[in-house]
JSON list of C-alpha atoms in Angstrom, two decimals:
[
{"chain": "R", "resi": 1, "resn": "MET", "atom": "CA", "xyz": [5.37, -14.88, -66.16]},
{"chain": "R", "resi": 2, "resn": "SER", "atom": "CA", "xyz": [6.36, -14.49, -62.57]},
{"chain": "R", "resi": 3, "resn": "LYS", "atom": "CA", "xyz": [9.96, -13.27, -61.69]},
{"chain": "R", "resi": 4, "resn": "LEU", "atom": "CA", "xyz": [12.76, -15.51, -59.89]},
{"chain": "R", "resi": 5, "resn": "TYR", "atom": "CA", "xyz": [13.05, -14.92, -56.20]},
{"chain": "R", "resi": 6, "resn": "THR", "atom": "CA", "xyz": [16.62, -14.26, -55.63]},
{"chain": "R", "resi": 7, "resn": "ARG", "atom": "CA", "xyz": [18.66, -13.83, -52.19]},
{"chain": "R", "resi": 8, "resn": "SER", "atom": "CA", "xyz": [21.68, -15.14, -50.25]},
{"chain": "R", "resi": 9, "resn": "LEU", "atom": "CA", "xyz": [21.89, -17.68, -47.45]},
{"chain": "R", "resi": 10, "resn": "PHE", "atom": "CA", "xyz": [22.14, -16.42, -44.21]},
{"chain": "R", "resi": 11, "resn": "HIS", "atom": "CA", "xyz": [24.64, -17.80, -41.62]},
{"chain": "R", "resi": 12, "resn": "TYR", "atom": "CA", "xyz": [21.75, -18.74, -39.00]},
{"chain": "R", "resi": 13, "resn": "GLU", "atom": "CA", "xyz": [20.31, -21.17, -42.00]},
{"chain": "R", "resi": 14, "resn": "THR", "atom": "CA", "xyz": [23.33, -23.20, -41.93]},
{"chain": "R", "resi": 15, "resn": "ASP", "atom": "CA", "xyz": [24.96, -25.97, -40.07]},
{"chain": "R", "resi": 16, "resn": "THR", "atom": "CA", "xyz": [28.47, -26.07, -38.25]},
{"chain": "R", "resi": 17, "resn": "ASP", "atom": "CA", "xyz": [30.14, -26.89, -41.47]},
{"chain": "R", "resi": 18, "resn": "GLY", "atom": "CA", "xyz": [28.46, -23.62, -43.22]},
{"chain": "R", "resi": 19, "resn": "VAL", "atom": "CA", "xyz": [25.91, -25.87, -45.08]},
{"chain": "R", "resi": 20, "resn": "CYS", "atom": "CA", "xyz": [22.29, -25.33, -45.55]},
{"chain": "R", "resi": 21, "resn": "HIS", "atom": "CA", "xyz": [20.25, -27.08, -43.12]},
{"chain": "R", "resi": 22, "resn": "PHE", "atom": "CA", "xyz": [17.72, -29.49, -44.90]},
{"chain": "R", "resi": 23, "resn": "SER", "atom": "CA", "xyz": [14.75, -27.72, -42.96]},
{"chain": "R", "resi": 24, "resn": "ASN", "atom": "CA", "xyz": [15.78, -24.60, -44.39]},
{"chain": "R", "resi": 25, "resn": "TYR", "atom": "CA", "xyz": [14.94, -25.68, -47.99]},
{"chain": "R", "resi": 26, "resn": "PHE", "atom": "CA", "xyz": [11.23, -25.70, -47.19]},
{"chain": "R", "resi": 27, "resn": "ARG", "atom": "CA", "xyz": [11.60, -22.53, -45.40]},
{"chain": "R", "resi": 28, "resn": "ILE", "atom": "CA", "xyz": [13.31, -21.09, -48.33]},
{"chain": "R", "resi": 29, "resn": "ALA", "atom": "CA", "xyz": [10.26, -22.49, -50.81]},
{"chain": "R", "resi": 30, "resn": "GLU", "atom": "CA", "xyz": [7.42, -21.24, -48.45]},
{"chain": "R", "resi": 31, "resn": "GLU", "atom": "CA", "xyz": [9.26, -17.97, -48.55]},
{"chain": "R", "resi": 32, "resn": "ALA", "atom": "CA", "xyz": [9.24, -17.83, -52.46]},
{"chain": "R", "resi": 33, "resn": "PHE", "atom": "CA", "xyz": [5.64, -18.73, -52.50]},
{"chain": "R", "resi": 34, "resn": "TYR", "atom": "CA", "xyz": [4.66, -15.93, -49.92]},
{"chain": "R", "resi": 35, "resn": "ASP", "atom": "CA", "xyz": [6.79, -13.29, -51.97]},
{"chain": "R", "resi": 36, "resn": "ALA", "atom": "CA", "xyz": [4.97, -14.18, -55.21]},
{"chain": "R", "resi": 37, "resn": "PHE", "atom": "CA", "xyz": [1.33, -14.74, -53.67]},
{"chain": "R", "resi": 38, "resn": "ARG", "atom": "CA", "xyz": [0.81, -12.48, -50.79]},
{"chain": "R", "resi": 39, "resn": "ASP", "atom": "CA", "xyz": [0.42, -9.27, -52.26]},
{"chain": "R", "resi": 40, "resn": "LYS", "atom": "CA", "xyz": [-2.16, -10.78, -54.84]},
{"chain": "R", "resi": 41, "resn": "PHE", "atom": "CA", "xyz": [-4.09, -12.75, -52.28]},
{"chain": "R", "resi": 42, "resn": "PRO", "atom": "CA", "xyz": [-4.20, -10.80, -49.04]},
{"chain": "R", "resi": 43, "resn": "HIS", "atom": "CA", "xyz": [-7.61, -11.92, -48.18]},
{"chain": "R", "resi": 44, "resn": "LEU", "atom": "CA", "xyz": [-6.80, -15.72, -48.33]},
{"chain": "R", "resi": 45, "resn": "ALA", "atom": "CA", "xyz": [-4.52, -17.74, -46.04]},
{"chain": "R", "resi": 46, "resn": "PHE", "atom": "CA", "xyz": [-2.38, -21.00, -47.22]},
{"chain": "R", "resi": 47, "resn": "ALA", "atom": "CA", "xyz": [-1.40, -23.82, -45.43]},
{"chain": "R", "resi": 48, "resn": "VAL", "atom": "CA", "xyz": [0.91, -26.55, -46.62]},
{"chain": "R", "resi": 49, "resn": "VAL", "atom": "CA", "xyz": [-0.46, -29.74, -46.27]},
{"chain": "R", "resi": 50, "resn": "GLU", "atom": "CA", "xyz": [2.23, -31.91, -47.97]},
{"chain": "R", "resi": 51, "resn": "SER", "atom": "CA", "xyz": [5.64, -31.58, -48.59]},
{"chain": "R", "resi": 52, "resn": "GLN", "atom": "CA", "xyz": [8.71, -33.47, -50.43]},
{"chain": "R", "resi": 53, "resn": "ALA", "atom": "CA", "xyz": [12.27, -32.81, -51.33]},
{"chain": "R", "resi": 54, "resn": "GLN", "atom": "CA", "xyz": [15.16, -33.59, -53.46]},
{"chain": "R", "resi": 55, "resn": "TYR", "atom": "CA", "xyz": [18.23, -32.45, -52.25]},
{"chain": "R", "resi": 56, "resn": "LEU", "atom": "CA", "xyz": [20.81, -32.26, -55.01]},
{"chain": "R", "resi": 57, "resn": "ARG", "atom": "CA", "xyz": [23.75, -30.03, -54.27]},
{"chain": "R", "resi": 58, "resn": "PRO", "atom": "CA", "xyz": [24.20, -28.14, -50.94]},
{"chain": "R", "resi": 59, "resn": "LEU", "atom": "CA", "xyz": [23.95, -24.11, -50.71]},
{"chain": "R", "resi": 60, "resn": "ARG", "atom": "CA", "xyz": [26.44, -22.89, -48.37]},
{"chain": "R", "resi": 61, "resn": "PHE", "atom": "CA", "xyz": [26.70, -19.55, -46.37]},
{"chain": "R", "resi": 62, "resn": "GLY", "atom": "CA", "xyz": [26.58, -16.80, -48.38]},
{"chain": "R", "resi": 63, "resn": "SER", "atom": "CA", "xyz": [25.30, -18.59, -51.66]},
{"chain": "R", "resi": 64, "resn": "ILE", "atom": "CA", "xyz": [23.14, -16.27, -53.83]},
{"chain": "R", "resi": 65, "resn": "PHE", "atom": "CA", "xyz": [20.43, -18.50, -55.30]},
{"chain": "R", "resi": 66, "resn": "GLN", "atom": "CA", "xyz": [17.36, -18.32, -57.10]},
{"chain": "R", "resi": 67, "resn": "VAL", "atom": "CA", "xyz": [14.08, -19.80, -56.77]},
{"chain": "R", "resi": 68, "resn": "ALA", "atom": "CA", "xyz": [11.66, -20.57, -59.79]},
{"chain": "R", "resi": 69, "resn": "ILE", "atom": "CA", "xyz": [7.94, -21.87, -59.11]},
{"chain": "R", "resi": 70, "resn": "GLU", "atom": "CA", "xyz": [6.35, -24.17, -61.17]},
{"chain": "R", "resi": 71, "resn": "LYS", "atom": "CA", "xyz": [2.66, -25.48, -61.07]},
{"chain": "R", "resi": 72, "resn": "LYS", "atom": "CA", "xyz": [2.57, -29.28, -60.79]},
{"chain": "R", "resi": 73, "resn": "GLU", "atom": "CA", "xyz": [-1.36, -30.00, -60.22]},
{"chain": "R", "resi": 74, "resn": "ARG", "atom": "CA", "xyz": [-4.24, -27.82, -59.11]},
{"chain": "R", "resi": 75, "resn": "ARG", "atom": "CA", "xyz": [-7.47, -29.68, -57.65]},
{"chain": "R", "resi": 76, "resn": "ARG", "atom": "CA", "xyz": [-10.76, -27.84, -56.36]},
{"chain": "R", "resi": 77, "resn": "SER", "atom": "CA", "xyz": [-9.24, -26.72, -52.88]},
{"chain": "R", "resi": 78, "resn": "ASN", "atom": "CA", "xyz": [-5.55, -27.26, -53.33]},
{"chain": "R", "resi": 79, "resn": "PHE", "atom": "CA", "xyz": [-2.43, -26.98, -55.44]},
{"chain": "R", "resi": 80, "resn": "GLU", "atom": "CA", "xyz": [0.85, -28.30, -55.73]},
{"chain": "R", "resi": 81, "resn": "LEU", "atom": "CA", "xyz": [4.04, -26.36, -56.72]},
{"chain": "R", "resi": 82, "resn": "LEU", "atom": "CA", "xyz": [7.54, -27.45, -57.54]},
{"chain": "R", "resi": 83, "resn": "PHE", "atom": "CA", "xyz": [10.17, -25.07, -56.26]},
{"chain": "R", "resi": 84, "resn": "THR", "atom": "CA", "xyz": [13.68, -25.39, -58.01]},
{"chain": "R", "resi": 85, "resn": "ILE", "atom": "CA", "xyz": [16.13, -23.78, -55.73]},
{"chain": "R", "resi": 86, "resn": "GLN", "atom": "CA", "xyz": [19.72, -23.14, -57.75]},
{"chain": "R", "resi": 87, "resn": "GLU", "atom": "CA", "xyz": [22.75, -21.46, -57.55]},
{"chain": "R", "resi": 88, "resn": "ASN", "atom": "CA", "xyz": [24.82, -20.43, -60.80]},
{"chain": "R", "resi": 89, "resn": "LYS", "atom": "CA", "xyz": [22.14, -22.32, -62.93]},
{"chain": "R", "resi": 90, "resn": "ILE", "atom": "CA", "xyz": [23.08, -25.51, -60.70]},
{"chain": "R", "resi": 91, "resn": "PRO", "atom": "CA", "xyz": [19.93, -26.93, -59.13]},
{"chain": "R", "resi": 92, "resn": "SER", "atom": "CA", "xyz": [20.42, -27.34, -55.20]},
{"chain": "R", "resi": 93, "resn": "ALA", "atom": "CA", "xyz": [17.14, -28.66, -54.30]},
{"chain": "R", "resi": 94, "resn": "HIS", "atom": "CA", "xyz": [13.62, -29.48, -55.86]},
{"chain": "R", "resi": 95, "resn": "ILE", "atom": "CA", "xyz": [10.78, -28.94, -53.41]},
{"chain": "R", "resi": 96, "resn": "LYS", "atom": "CA", "xyz": [7.33, -29.77, -53.76]},
{"chain": "R", "resi": 97, "resn": "LEU", "atom": "CA", "xyz": [4.56, -28.30, -51.40]},
{"chain": "R", "resi": 98, "resn": "ARG", "atom": "CA", "xyz": [0.91, -28.87, -51.65]},
{"chain": "R", "resi": 99, "resn": "PHE", "atom": "CA", "xyz": [-1.19, -25.81, -50.23]},
{"chain": "R", "resi": 100, "resn": "VAL", "atom": "CA", "xyz": [-4.70, -25.68, -49.53]},
{"chain": "R", "resi": 101, "resn": "SER", "atom": "CA", "xyz": [-6.44, -22.45, -49.74]},
{"chain": "R", "resi": 102, "resn": "ILE", "atom": "CA", "xyz": [-8.52, -21.23, -46.12]},
{"chain": "R", "resi": 103, "resn": "GLU", "atom": "CA", "xyz": [-10.85, -18.60, -45.45]},
{"chain": "R", "resi": 104, "resn": "PRO", "atom": "CA", "xyz": [-8.91, -16.79, -42.45]},
{"chain": "R", "resi": 105, "resn": "LYS", "atom": "CA", "xyz": [-11.77, -15.71, -40.61]},
{"chain": "R", "resi": 106, "resn": "GLN", "atom": "CA", "xyz": [-13.45, -19.02, -40.08]},
{"chain": "R", "resi": 107, "resn": "TRP", "atom": "CA", "xyz": [-9.93, -20.93, -40.70]},
{"chain": "R", "resi": 108, "resn": "GLU", "atom": "CA", "xyz": [-11.92, -23.34, -43.04]},
{"chain": "R", "resi": 109, "resn": "VAL", "atom": "CA", "xyz": [-10.56, -25.11, -46.36]},
{"chain": "R", "resi": 110, "resn": "ILE", "atom": "CA", "xyz": [-12.28, -23.30, -49.39]},
{"chain": "R", "resi": 111, "resn": "ALA", "atom": "CA", "xyz": [-12.65, -23.70, -53.10]},
{"chain": "R", "resi": 112, "resn": "LEU", "atom": "CA", "xyz": [-9.87, -21.94, -54.92]},
{"chain": "R", "resi": 113, "resn": "PRO", "atom": "CA", "xyz": [-10.92, -18.61, -56.22]},
{"chain": "R", "resi": 114, "resn": "GLU", "atom": "CA", "xyz": [-10.78, -17.94, -59.97]},
{"chain": "R", "resi": 115, "resn": "GLN", "atom": "CA", "xyz": [-8.52, -15.20, -59.77]},
{"chain": "R", "resi": 116, "resn": "LEU", "atom": "CA", "xyz": [-6.02, -17.61, -57.93]},
{"chain": "R", "resi": 117, "resn": "LYS", "atom": "CA", "xyz": [-6.81, -20.49, -60.45]},
{"chain": "R", "resi": 118, "resn": "GLU", "atom": "CA", "xyz": [-5.86, -18.01, -63.22]},
{"chain": "R", "resi": 119, "resn": "GLU", "atom": "CA", "xyz": [-2.67, -16.82, -61.38]},
{"chain": "R", "resi": 120, "resn": "LEU", "atom": "CA", "xyz": [-1.48, -20.37, -61.16]},
{"chain": "R", "resi": 121, "resn": "GLU", "atom": "CA", "xyz": [-1.64, -20.96, -64.96]},
{"chain": "R", "resi": 122, "resn": "ASN", "atom": "CA", "xyz": [1.46, -18.20, -65.12]},
{"chain": "R", "resi": 123, "resn": "TYR", "atom": "CA", "xyz": [3.68, -20.56, -63.18]},
{"chain": "R", "resi": 124, "resn": "ALA", "atom": "CA", "xyz": [4.74, -22.82, -66.22]},
{"chain": "R", "resi": 125, "resn": "PRO", "atom": "CA", "xyz": [8.27, -24.58, -66.68]},
{"chain": "R", "resi": 126, "resn": "ARG", "atom": "CA", "xyz": [10.62, -21.62, -67.19]},
{"chain": "R", "resi": 127, "resn": "PRO", "atom": "CA", "xyz": [12.80, -21.34, -70.53]},
{"chain": "R", "resi": 128, "resn": "ASN", "atom": "CA", "xyz": [16.55, -21.12, -69.61]},
{"chain": "R", "resi": 129, "resn": "PHE", "atom": "CA", "xyz": [16.19, -22.65, -65.94]},
{"chain": "R", "resi": 130, "resn": "THR", "atom": "CA", "xyz": [17.57, -25.86, -65.16]},
{"chain": "R", "resi": 131, "resn": "TYR", "atom": "CA", "xyz": [15.14, -28.38, -64.25]},
{"chain": "R", "resi": 132, "resn": "SER", "atom": "CA", "xyz": [16.21, -32.26, -63.56]}
]
């Protein structure tokens, strides 16, 4: 089971009211993805090809939040992950991102390697984590 990605919201990620700008939820999700996968797959590159967001409750400057990753779907050369961003066990947003795996030298989409397929199976829904 993967660890939760945890950090606080920085001032530059907020608007003039101190609320997280909507675009930063996508950045936070991608940051959590690379935190979980970068070291395990340094020979691959990933590109986001589809995104969706559901905003539930704003994060504010200084909020300490967690991000959980759940595998939603896996295909031959792409996969969809759900990122639940929450503060104090209260969901702030659900972000869905579809990634393709890319061979970085030729910059071409490739089939998901077996090791990546196996790793994705570790990203099942988390007990004791709020999903809506």
